[in-house]
Amino acid sequence: MYPKSVNNLIEAFKYFPGVGEKTAERMAFHVILNMDDIQRDFIANSIIQVKEKIKRCKCCNNISENDLCYICSDNLRNPDYLCIVEDPKSVISIEKQGIFNGYYHVLNGLISTLDGINPEDIRLDKLIERINQNNFKEIIIAVKPCLEGEMTALYINSVLSGMGLVISRLASGIPMGADMEYIDAITLEKAFDNRKKIS
Amino acid sequence: MYPKSVNNLIEAFKYFPGVGEKTAERMAFHVILNMDDIQRDFIANSIIQVKEKIKRCKCCNNISENDLCYICSDNLRNPDYLCIVEDPKSVISIEKQGIFNGYYHVLNGLISTLDGINPEDIRLDKLIERINQNNFKEIIIAVKPCLEGEMTALYINSVLSGMGLVISRLASGIPMGADMEYIDAITLEKAFDNRKKIS
């Protein structure tokens, strides 16, 4: 029913998460009917540029166009702190808030026995090498609090303990502004366990 | 915060309707972290292919890779009926249902004084030329029932009347399966006006 090139474009857009037949069709028609050639070229070229230019930072495994990402090349950051995150998206999330000024280390995902991601797959060798070559005082594990996150944090802790470092984990509890009645049981239990004395 | 190529990709994805900063970021990270080079190339190439190959059918103004679209090149269709639609998406919508076997004519949108689309912009000259060269018996106006659709239908009717053709308009009324309480006033009024005698 569609010309072949339109069919291909619809199939291509289905690679995106949450995009089914209808949305892919709408996107394809938008490209055909509403965009000009400059916009079409810009999208296609941007994808090709990202494919060709983006690699992993040799130091922290974050995404970067250079051998070292902009954070690892920044000498003004606090060299005492190393924050371990699960993926490059987490780096952006934390950086956007401007609350952390140390360095990052990006894992290759979280340990997940269900998905077949074993401890050796998250590549801690690079992390250990980096810790040995630097003088970090504290390692902050900032992976999300879920089964995989807990397993990963425990494993990292077991590997790094004995290296004379403070190892910490981001606090779990009730998010600011949340309604008590919508808090799930595990979060509430964590919030009770980690309660803080205020006077 | 992002490498330049990632920033460009995020900006590029914002060209799509309903895609804001957050969604564009998610799409860009999906391209970077979850797609392989074959998928990236397929998307980029599909956009370029569509840009280079898709043109308008010389006869009906539908999108096509050839001078004539697959409907206009089909001699087995019923040459008595010409269905006028507002855009190529409407052709697909009607074709998917398989309920119409005539030919189409795709307008350049609907007349809309608000958007500055005047009667001369929808290019009826091509339509009139086509009607003169063929032996259509009925022209079915299948533009959507809204202010712009009504204006366009009225204008087409005024231009084509006197050419000895039956001119019809798709029925307006309550859609099948709809709940009476959710029908808007204008649709309900149309349904009353166009009520059908059943015995």
CSV table of C-alpha atoms in Angstrom, one decimal:
chain,number,residue,atom,x,y,z
A,1,MET,CA,0.0,0.0,0.0
A,2,TYR,CA,2.9,2.4,0.8
A,3,PRO,CA,5.8,3.0,-1.6
A,4,LYS,CA,8.8,0.9,-0.6
A,5,SER,CA,10.8,3.8,0.8
A,6,VAL,CA,7.8,4.9,3.0
A,7,ASN,CA,7.4,1.3,4.3
A,8,ASN,CA,11.1,1.2,5.1
A,9,LEU,CA,10.9,4.5,7.0
A,10,ILE,CA,7.9,3.2,9.0
A,11,GLU,CA,9.8,0.0,9.9
A,12,ALA,CA,12.9,2.1,10.8
A,13,PHE,CA,10.9,4.2,13.3
A,14,LYS,CA,9.6,1.1,15.0
A,15,TYR,CA,13.1,0.6,16.4
A,16,PHE,CA,12.4,3.4,18.9
A,17,PRO,CA,11.0,2.4,22.3
A,18,GLY,CA,7.2,2.7,22.6
A,19,VAL,CA,6.8,3.3,18.8
A,20,GLY,CA,4.3,1.0,17.2
A,21,GLU,CA,2.7,0.9,13.7
A,22,LYS,CA,0.4,3.9,14.2
A,23,THR,CA,3.1,6.2,15.7
A,24,ALA,CA,5.7,5.1,13.1
A,25,GLU,CA,3.2,5.9,10.3
A,26,ARG,CA,2.5,9.3,11.8
A,27,MET,CA,6.3,10.0,12.1
A,28,ALA,CA,6.9,8.9,8.6
A,29,PHE,CA,4.1,11.1,7.2
A,30,HIS,CA,5.5,14.0,9.2
A,31,VAL,CA,8.9,13.5,7.5
A,32,ILE,CA,7.2,13.2,4.0
A,33,LEU,CA,4.5,15.9,4.2
A,34,ASN,CA,5.7,18.5,6.8
A,35,MET,CA,9.5,18.5,6.8
A,36,ASP,CA,11.8,20.3,4.4
A,37,ASP,CA,15.0,18.7,3.0
A,38,ILE,CA,17.1,20.6,5.5
A,39,GLN,CA,15.3,19.0,8.4
A,40,ARG,CA,15.4,15.6,6.8
A,41,ASP,CA,19.1,15.8,6.2
A,42,PHE,CA,19.7,17.1,9.7
A,43,ILE,CA,18.0,14.1,11.3
A,44,ALA,CA,19.7,11.6,9.0
A,45,ASN,CA,23.1,13.2,9.4
A,46,SER,CA,22.8,13.5,13.2
A,47,ILE,CA,22.2,9.8,13.5
A,48,ILE,CA,25.2,9.1,11.3
A,49,GLN,CA,27.4,11.6,13.2
A,50,VAL,CA,26.4,10.0,16.5
A,51,LYS,CA,27.2,6.6,15.1
A,52,GLU,CA,30.6,7.8,13.9
A,53,LYS,CA,31.7,10.1,16.6
A,54,ILE,CA,30.4,8.8,19.9
A,55,LYS,CA,32.7,6.4,21.7
A,56,ARG,CA,33.2,5.5,25.3
A,57,CYS,CA,35.6,7.6,27.5
A,58,LYS,CA,38.8,5.6,28.1
A,59,CYS,CA,38.8,6.6,31.7
A,60,CYS,CA,35.2,6.4,33.0
A,61,ASN,CA,33.2,4.6,30.2
A,62,ASN,CA,30.9,7.6,29.8
A,63,ILE,CA,29.9,8.5,26.2
A,64,SER,CA,32.2,11.0,24.6
A,65,GLU,CA,33.4,12.3,21.2
A,66,ASN,CA,37.0,12.4,22.5
A,67,ASP,CA,39.2,9.8,24.2
A,68,LEU,CA,38.4,11.4,27.5
A,69,CYS,CA,34.9,12.8,28.3
A,70,TYR,CA,34.5,16.4,29.4
A,71,ILE,CA,34.2,15.4,33.0
A,72,CYS,CA,37.4,13.3,33.1
A,73,SER,CA,39.3,16.1,31.3
A,74,ASP,CA,38.1,18.6,33.9
A,75,ASN,CA,40.9,19.3,36.4
A,76,LEU,CA,38.8,21.5,38.6
A,77,ARG,CA,36.6,18.7,39.9
A,78,ASN,CA,37.0,17.3,43.4
A,79,PRO,CA,39.4,14.3,43.1
A,80,ASP,CA,38.3,12.8,46.4
A,81,TYR,CA,35.0,11.5,45.2
A,82,LEU,CA,34.1,8.8,42.6
A,83,CYS,CA,30.5,8.2,41.8
A,84,ILE,CA,29.6,4.9,40.3
A,85,VAL,CA,26.5,4.9,38.0
A,86,GLU,CA,24.9,2.3,35.8
A,87,ASP,CA,24.8,4.1,32.5
A,88,PRO,CA,25.6,7.4,30.8
A,89,LYS,CA,22.1,8.7,31.3
A,90,SER,CA,22.7,8.7,35.1
A,91,VAL,CA,25.7,10.9,34.6
A,92,ILE,CA,23.5,13.5,32.8
A,93,SER,CA,20.7,13.2,35.4
A,94,ILE,CA,23.2,14.0,38.3
A,95,GLU,CA,25.1,16.6,36.3
A,96,LYS,CA,21.9,18.5,35.5
A,97,GLN,CA,21.2,19.0,39.2
A,98,GLY,CA,24.7,20.4,39.8
A,99,ILE,CA,25.0,18.7,43.2
A,100,PHE,CA,28.1,16.6,42.7
A,101,ASN,CA,31.5,17.8,41.8
A,102,GLY,CA,33.6,14.7,41.8
A,103,TYR,CA,34.3,12.2,39.0
A,104,TYR,CA,32.1,9.3,37.6
A,105,HIS,CA,32.6,5.7,36.7
A,106,VAL,CA,30.0,4.3,34.3
A,107,LEU,CA,29.3,0.5,34.6
A,108,ASN,CA,28.2,-1.6,31.7
A,109,GLY,CA,24.7,-2.0,33.3
A,110,LEU,CA,23.7,-3.7,36.5
A,111,ILE,CA,24.2,-7.3,37.5
A,112,SER,CA,21.0,-9.2,36.6
A,113,THR,CA,20.8,-13.0,36.7
A,114,LEU,CA,17.5,-12.9,34.9
A,115,ASP,CA,19.0,-11.0,32.0
A,116,GLY,CA,22.2,-13.1,32.1
A,117,ILE,CA,24.4,-10.1,33.1
A,118,ASN,CA,26.9,-11.6,35.5
A,119,PRO,CA,29.4,-9.8,37.8
A,120,GLU,CA,32.2,-10.1,35.3
A,121,ASP,CA,30.0,-8.4,32.6
A,122,ILE,CA,29.9,-5.0,34.4
A,123,ARG,CA,33.7,-4.7,34.0
A,124,LEU,CA,35.0,-3.8,37.5
A,125,ASP,CA,38.6,-4.4,36.4
A,126,LYS,CA,38.7,-1.0,34.8
A,127,LEU,CA,37.3,0.5,38.0
A,128,ILE,CA,39.8,-1.2,40.3
A,129,GLU,CA,42.7,-0.1,38.0
A,130,ARG,CA,41.4,3.4,38.2
A,131,ILE,CA,41.0,3.4,42.0
A,132,ASN,CA,44.6,2.1,42.3
A,133,GLN,CA,46.0,4.9,40.1
A,134,ASN,CA,44.1,7.7,41.9
A,135,ASN,CA,43.6,8.9,45.4
A,136,PHE,CA,39.9,8.7,45.8
A,137,LYS,CA,38.7,9.0,49.4
A,138,GLU,CA,35.1,8.0,48.9
A,139,ILE,CA,33.3,5.8,46.4
A,140,ILE,CA,29.6,6.7,46.1
A,141,ILE,CA,27.5,4.0,44.6
A,142,ALA,CA,24.6,5.7,42.8
A,143,VAL,CA,22.8,2.8,41.1
A,144,LYS,CA,19.0,2.7,41.4
A,145,PRO,CA,17.5,0.9,44.4
A,146,CYS,CA,16.1,-2.2,42.9
A,147,LEU,CA,17.0,-5.9,43.1
A,148,GLU,CA,19.7,-5.5,40.3
A,149,GLY,CA,20.9,-2.3,41.9
A,150,GLU,CA,21.3,-3.9,45.3
A,151,MET,CA,23.1,-6.9,43.9
A,152,THR,CA,25.5,-4.7,42.0
A,153,ALA,CA,26.1,-2.5,45.0
A,154,LEU,CA,26.8,-5.5,47.3
A,155,TYR,CA,29.2,-7.0,44.7
A,156,ILE,CA,31.0,-3.7,44.2
A,157,ASN,CA,31.3,-3.3,48.0
A,158,SER,CA,32.7,-6.8,48.4
A,159,VAL,CA,35.3,-6.2,45.6
A,160,LEU,CA,36.4,-2.8,46.9
A,161,SER,CA,36.3,-3.4,50.6
A,162,GLY,CA,39.8,-3.6,52.0
A,163,MET,CA,41.2,-1.0,49.7
A,164,GLY,CA,41.0,1.6,52.5
A,165,LEU,CA,38.2,3.6,51.0
A,166,VAL,CA,34.9,5.0,52.3
A,167,ILE,CA,32.2,3.2,50.3
A,168,SER,CA,28.7,4.8,50.4
A,169,ARG,CA,25.4,4.3,48.8
A,170,LEU,CA,22.8,7.0,48.0
A,171,ALA,CA,20.0,7.1,50.6
A,172,SER,CA,16.8,5.3,49.9
A,173,GLY,CA,13.5,6.7,51.3
A,174,ILE,CA,10.4,8.7,50.6
A,175,PRO,CA,10.9,11.2,47.8
A,176,MET,CA,10.3,14.9,48.6
A,177,GLY,CA,6.7,15.9,48.0
A,178,ALA,CA,5.4,12.4,47.8
A,179,ASP,CA,2.0,11.4,49.2
A,180,MET,CA,2.4,8.9,52.0
A,181,GLU,CA,-0.5,6.8,50.8
A,182,TYR,CA,1.2,6.1,47.5
A,183,ILE,CA,4.5,5.0,48.9
A,184,ASP,CA,5.2,1.3,48.2
A,185,ALA,CA,5.9,-1.1,51.1
A,186,ILE,CA,9.7,-1.6,50.4
A,187,THR,CA,10.3,2.1,50.2
A,188,LEU,CA,8.4,2.7,53.4
A,189,GLU,CA,10.4,-0.1,55.1
A,190,LYS,CA,13.7,1.4,53.9
A,191,ALA,CA,12.5,4.8,55.2
A,192,PHE,CA,11.8,3.3,58.6
A,193,ASP,CA,15.1,1.4,58.7
A,194,ASN,CA,17.1,4.5,57.7
A,195,ARG,CA,15.2,7.0,59.9
A,196,LYS,CA,17.3,9.9,61.1
A,197,LYS,CA,17.4,11.2,64.7
A,198,ILE,CA,16.5,14.9,64.6
A,199,SER,CA,16.8,16.0,68.2
B,1,MET,CA,26.7,18.8,29.0
B,2,TYR,CA,26.1,16.5,26.0
B,3,PRO,CA,28.8,15.9,23.3
B,4,LYS,CA,27.9,18.1,20.3
B,5,SER,CA,26.7,15.2,18.1
B,6,VAL,CA,24.3,14.0,20.8
B,7,ASN,CA,23.0,17.5,21.2
B,8,ASN,CA,22.3,17.7,17.5
B,9,LEU,CA,20.5,14.4,17.6
B,10,ILE,CA,18.3,15.6,20.4
B,11,GLU,CA,17.5,18.8,18.5
B,12,ALA,CA,16.8,16.7,15.4
B,13,PHE,CA,14.3,14.5,17.1
B,14,LYS,CA,12.4,17.5,18.3
B,15,TYR,CA,11.2,18.1,14.7
B,16,PHE,CA,8.8,15.2,15.3
B,17,PRO,CA,5.3,16.2,16.4
B,18,GLY,CA,4.7,15.8,20.2
B,19,VAL,CA,8.4,15.2,20.9
B,20,GLY,CA,9.8,17.5,23.5
B,21,GLU,CA,13.2,17.7,25.3
B,22,LYS,CA,12.6,14.6,27.5
B,23,THR,CA,11.4,12.3,24.7
B,24,ALA,CA,14.1,13.5,22.3
B,25,GLU,CA,16.7,12.7,24.9
B,26,ARG,CA,15.3,9.2,25.4
B,27,MET,CA,15.2,8.6,21.7
B,28,ALA,CA,18.8,9.8,21.3
B,29,PHE,CA,20.1,7.6,24.1
B,30,HIS,CA,18.2,4.7,22.6
B,31,VAL,CA,20.1,5.3,19.4
B,32,ILE,CA,23.4,5.6,21.2
B,33,LEU,CA,23.1,2.8,23.8
B,34,ASN,CA,20.7,0.3,22.5
B,35,MET,CA,20.9,0.3,18.7
B,36,ASP,CA,23.6,-1.3,16.5
B,37,ASP,CA,25.2,0.3,13.5
B,38,ILE,CA,22.9,-1.6,11.1
B,39,GLN,CA,19.8,-0.1,12.7
B,40,ARG,CA,21.3,3.4,12.9
B,41,ASP,CA,22.1,3.2,9.2
B,42,PHE,CA,18.7,1.9,8.3
B,43,ILE,CA,17.0,4.8,10.0
B,44,ALA,CA,19.3,7.4,8.5
B,45,ASN,CA,19.1,5.8,5.0
B,46,SER,CA,15.4,5.4,5.1
B,47,ILE,CA,15.0,9.2,5.7
B,48,ILE,CA,17.4,10.0,2.9
B,49,GLN,CA,15.6,7.5,0.6
B,50,VAL,CA,12.2,9.0,1.3
B,51,LYS,CA,13.6,12.5,0.7
B,52,GLU,CA,15.1,11.4,-2.7
B,53,LYS,CA,12.4,9.0,-4.0
B,54,ILE,CA,9.1,10.3,-2.8
B,55,LYS,CA,7.4,12.7,-5.2
B,56,ARG,CA,3.8,13.6,-6.0
B,57,CYS,CA,1.8,11.4,-8.5
B,58,LYS,CA,1.4,13.5,-11.7
B,59,CYS,CA,-2.2,12.5,-12.0
B,60,CYS,CA,-3.7,12.5,-8.5
B,61,ASN,CA,-1.1,14.3,-6.3
B,62,ASN,CA,-0.7,11.2,-4.0
B,63,ILE,CA,2.8,10.4,-2.8
B,64,SER,CA,4.6,7.9,-5.0
B,65,GLU,CA,8.0,6.8,-6.1
B,66,ASN,CA,7.0,6.8,-9.7
B,67,ASP,CA,5.4,9.4,-12.0
B,68,LEU,CA,2.1,7.7,-11.5
B,69,CYS,CA,1.1,6.2,-8.1
B,70,TYR,CA,0.1,2.6,-7.8
B,71,ILE,CA,-3.6,3.5,-7.8
B,72,CYS,CA,-3.5,5.7,-10.9
B,73,SER,CA,-1.5,3.0,-12.7
B,74,ASP,CA,-4.2,0.4,-11.8
B,75,ASN,CA,-6.5,-0.2,-14.8
B,76,LEU,CA,-8.7,-2.6,-12.9
B,77,ARG,CA,-10.3,0.1,-10.7
B,78,ASN,CA,-13.7,1.5,-11.3
B,79,PRO,CA,-13.3,4.5,-13.6
B,80,ASP,CA,-16.7,5.9,-12.7
B,81,TYR,CA,-15.8,7.2,-9.2
B,82,LEU,CA,-13.3,9.8,-8.1
B,83,CYS,CA,-12.8,10.4,-4.4
B,84,ILE,CA,-11.4,13.7,-3.3
B,85,VAL,CA,-9.4,13.7,-0.1
B,86,GLU,CA,-7.4,16.3,1.7
B,87,ASP,CA,-4.0,14.5,2.0
B,88,PRO,CA,-2.1,11.2,1.2
B,89,LYS,CA,-2.9,9.9,4.7
B,90,SER,CA,-6.6,9.9,3.8
B,91,VAL,CA,-5.9,7.7,0.8
B,92,ILE,CA,-4.1,5.1,3.0
B,93,SER,CA,-7.0,5.3,5.6
B,94,ILE,CA,-9.6,4.5,3.0
B,95,GLU,CA,-7.5,1.9,1.1
B,96,LYS,CA,-6.8,0.0,4.3
B,97,GLN,CA,-10.5,-0.6,4.7
B,98,GLY,CA,-10.9,-1.9,1.1
B,99,ILE,CA,-14.3,-0.3,0.7
B,100,PHE,CA,-13.6,1.9,-2.3
B,101,ASN,CA,-12.5,0.8,-5.7
B,102,GLY,CA,-12.4,4.0,-7.7
B,103,TYR,CA,-9.7,6.6,-8.2
B,104,TYR,CA,-8.5,9.4,-5.8
B,105,HIS,CA,-7.6,13.0,-6.1
B,106,VAL,CA,-5.4,14.5,-3.3
B,107,LEU,CA,-5.9,18.2,-2.6
B,108,ASN,CA,-3.1,20.4,-1.2
B,109,GLY,CA,-4.9,20.6,2.2
B,110,LEU,CA,-8.2,22.3,3.0
B,111,ILE,CA,-9.3,25.9,2.5
B,112,SER,CA,-8.6,27.7,5.8
B,113,THR,CA,-8.9,31.4,6.0
B,114,LEU,CA,-7.3,31.3,9.5
B,115,ASP,CA,-4.2,29.5,8.2
B,116,GLY,CA,-4.1,31.6,5.0
B,117,ILE,CA,-5.0,28.7,2.7
B,118,ASN,CA,-7.2,30.2,0.0
B,119,PRO,CA,-9.3,28.4,-2.6
B,120,GLU,CA,-6.6,28.9,-5.3
B,121,ASP,CA,-4.0,27.2,-3.0
B,122,ILE,CA,-5.7,23.7,-3.1
B,123,ARG,CA,-5.1,23.6,-6.8
B,124,LEU,CA,-8.4,22.6,-8.3
B,125,ASP,CA,-7.2,23.4,-11.9
B,126,LYS,CA,-5.5,20.0,-12.0
B,127,LEU,CA,-8.7,18.3,-10.8
B,128,ILE,CA,-10.8,20.1,-13.4
B,129,GLU,CA,-8.4,19.1,-16.1
B,130,ARG,CA,-8.5,15.5,-15.0
B,131,ILE,CA,-12.4,15.5,-14.9
B,132,ASN,CA,-12.5,16.9,-18.4
B,133,GLN,CA,-10.1,14.2,-19.7
B,134,ASN,CA,-12.0,11.3,-18.0
B,135,ASN,CA,-15.5,10.0,-17.8
B,136,PHE,CA,-16.1,10.0,-14.1
B,137,LYS,CA,-19.8,9.6,-13.2
B,138,GLU,CA,-19.6,10.6,-9.5
B,139,ILE,CA,-17.2,12.8,-7.5
B,140,ILE,CA,-17.2,11.8,-3.8
B,141,ILE,CA,-15.9,14.5,-1.5
B,142,ALA,CA,-14.3,12.7,1.4
B,143,VAL,CA,-12.7,15.5,3.4
B,144,LYS,CA,-13.3,15.5,7.1
B,145,PRO,CA,-16.4,17.2,8.5
B,146,CYS,CA,-15.2,20.4,10.1
B,147,LEU,CA,-15.3,24.1,9.3
B,148,GLU,CA,-12.4,23.9,6.8
B,149,GLY,CA,-13.8,20.6,5.3
B,150,GLU,CA,-17.3,22.2,4.8
B,151,MET,CA,-15.8,25.3,3.2
B,152,THR,CA,-13.7,23.1,0.9
B,153,ALA,CA,-16.6,20.9,0.0
B,154,LEU,CA,-18.8,23.9,-0.8
B,155,TYR,CA,-16.1,25.4,-2.9
B,156,ILE,CA,-15.5,22.2,-4.9
B,157,ASN,CA,-19.2,21.8,-5.4
B,158,SER,CA,-19.6,25.3,-6.7
B,159,VAL,CA,-16.7,24.8,-9.1
B,160,LEU,CA,-17.7,21.4,-10.4
B,161,SER,CA,-21.5,21.9,-10.6
B,162,GLY,CA,-22.7,22.3,-14.2
B,163,MET,CA,-20.2,19.7,-15.4
B,164,GLY,CA,-22.9,17.0,-15.5
B,165,LEU,CA,-21.6,15.0,-12.6
B,166,VAL,CA,-23.1,13.5,-9.5
B,167,ILE,CA,-21.2,15.2,-6.6
B,168,SER,CA,-21.6,13.6,-3.2
B,169,ARG,CA,-20.2,14.0,0.3
B,170,LEU,CA,-19.5,11.3,2.9
B,171,ALA,CA,-22.3,11.0,5.4
B,172,SER,CA,-21.9,12.7,8.8
B,173,GLY,CA,-23.5,11.2,11.9
B,174,ILE,CA,-22.9,9.1,14.9
B,175,PRO,CA,-20.0,6.8,14.5
B,176,MET,CA,-20.7,3.0,15.0
B,177,GLY,CA,-20.3,1.9,18.6
B,178,ALA,CA,-20.3,5.4,20.0
B,179,ASP,CA,-22.0,6.2,23.3
B,180,MET,CA,-24.9,8.6,22.9
B,181,GLU,CA,-23.9,10.7,25.9
B,182,TYR,CA,-20.4,11.5,24.4
B,183,ILE,CA,-21.7,12.7,21.0
B,184,ASP,CA,-21.1,16.5,20.5
B,185,ALA,CA,-23.9,18.8,19.7
B,186,ILE,CA,-23.0,19.4,16.0
B,187,THR,CA,-22.6,15.7,15.2
B,188,LEU,CA,-26.0,15.0,16.9
B,189,GLU,CA,-27.7,17.8,14.9
B,190,LYS,CA,-26.2,16.4,11.7
B,191,ALA,CA,-27.4,12.9,12.6
B,192,PHE,CA,-31.0,14.3,13.1
B,193,ASP,CA,-30.9,16.3,9.9
B,194,ASN,CA,-29.7,13.4,7.9
B,195,ARG,CA,-31.9,10.8,9.6
B,196,LYS,CA,-32.9,7.8,7.3
B,197,LYS,CA,-36.4,6.4,6.9
B,198,ILE,CA,-36.2,2.7,7.7
B,199,SER,CA,-39.8,1.6,7.2
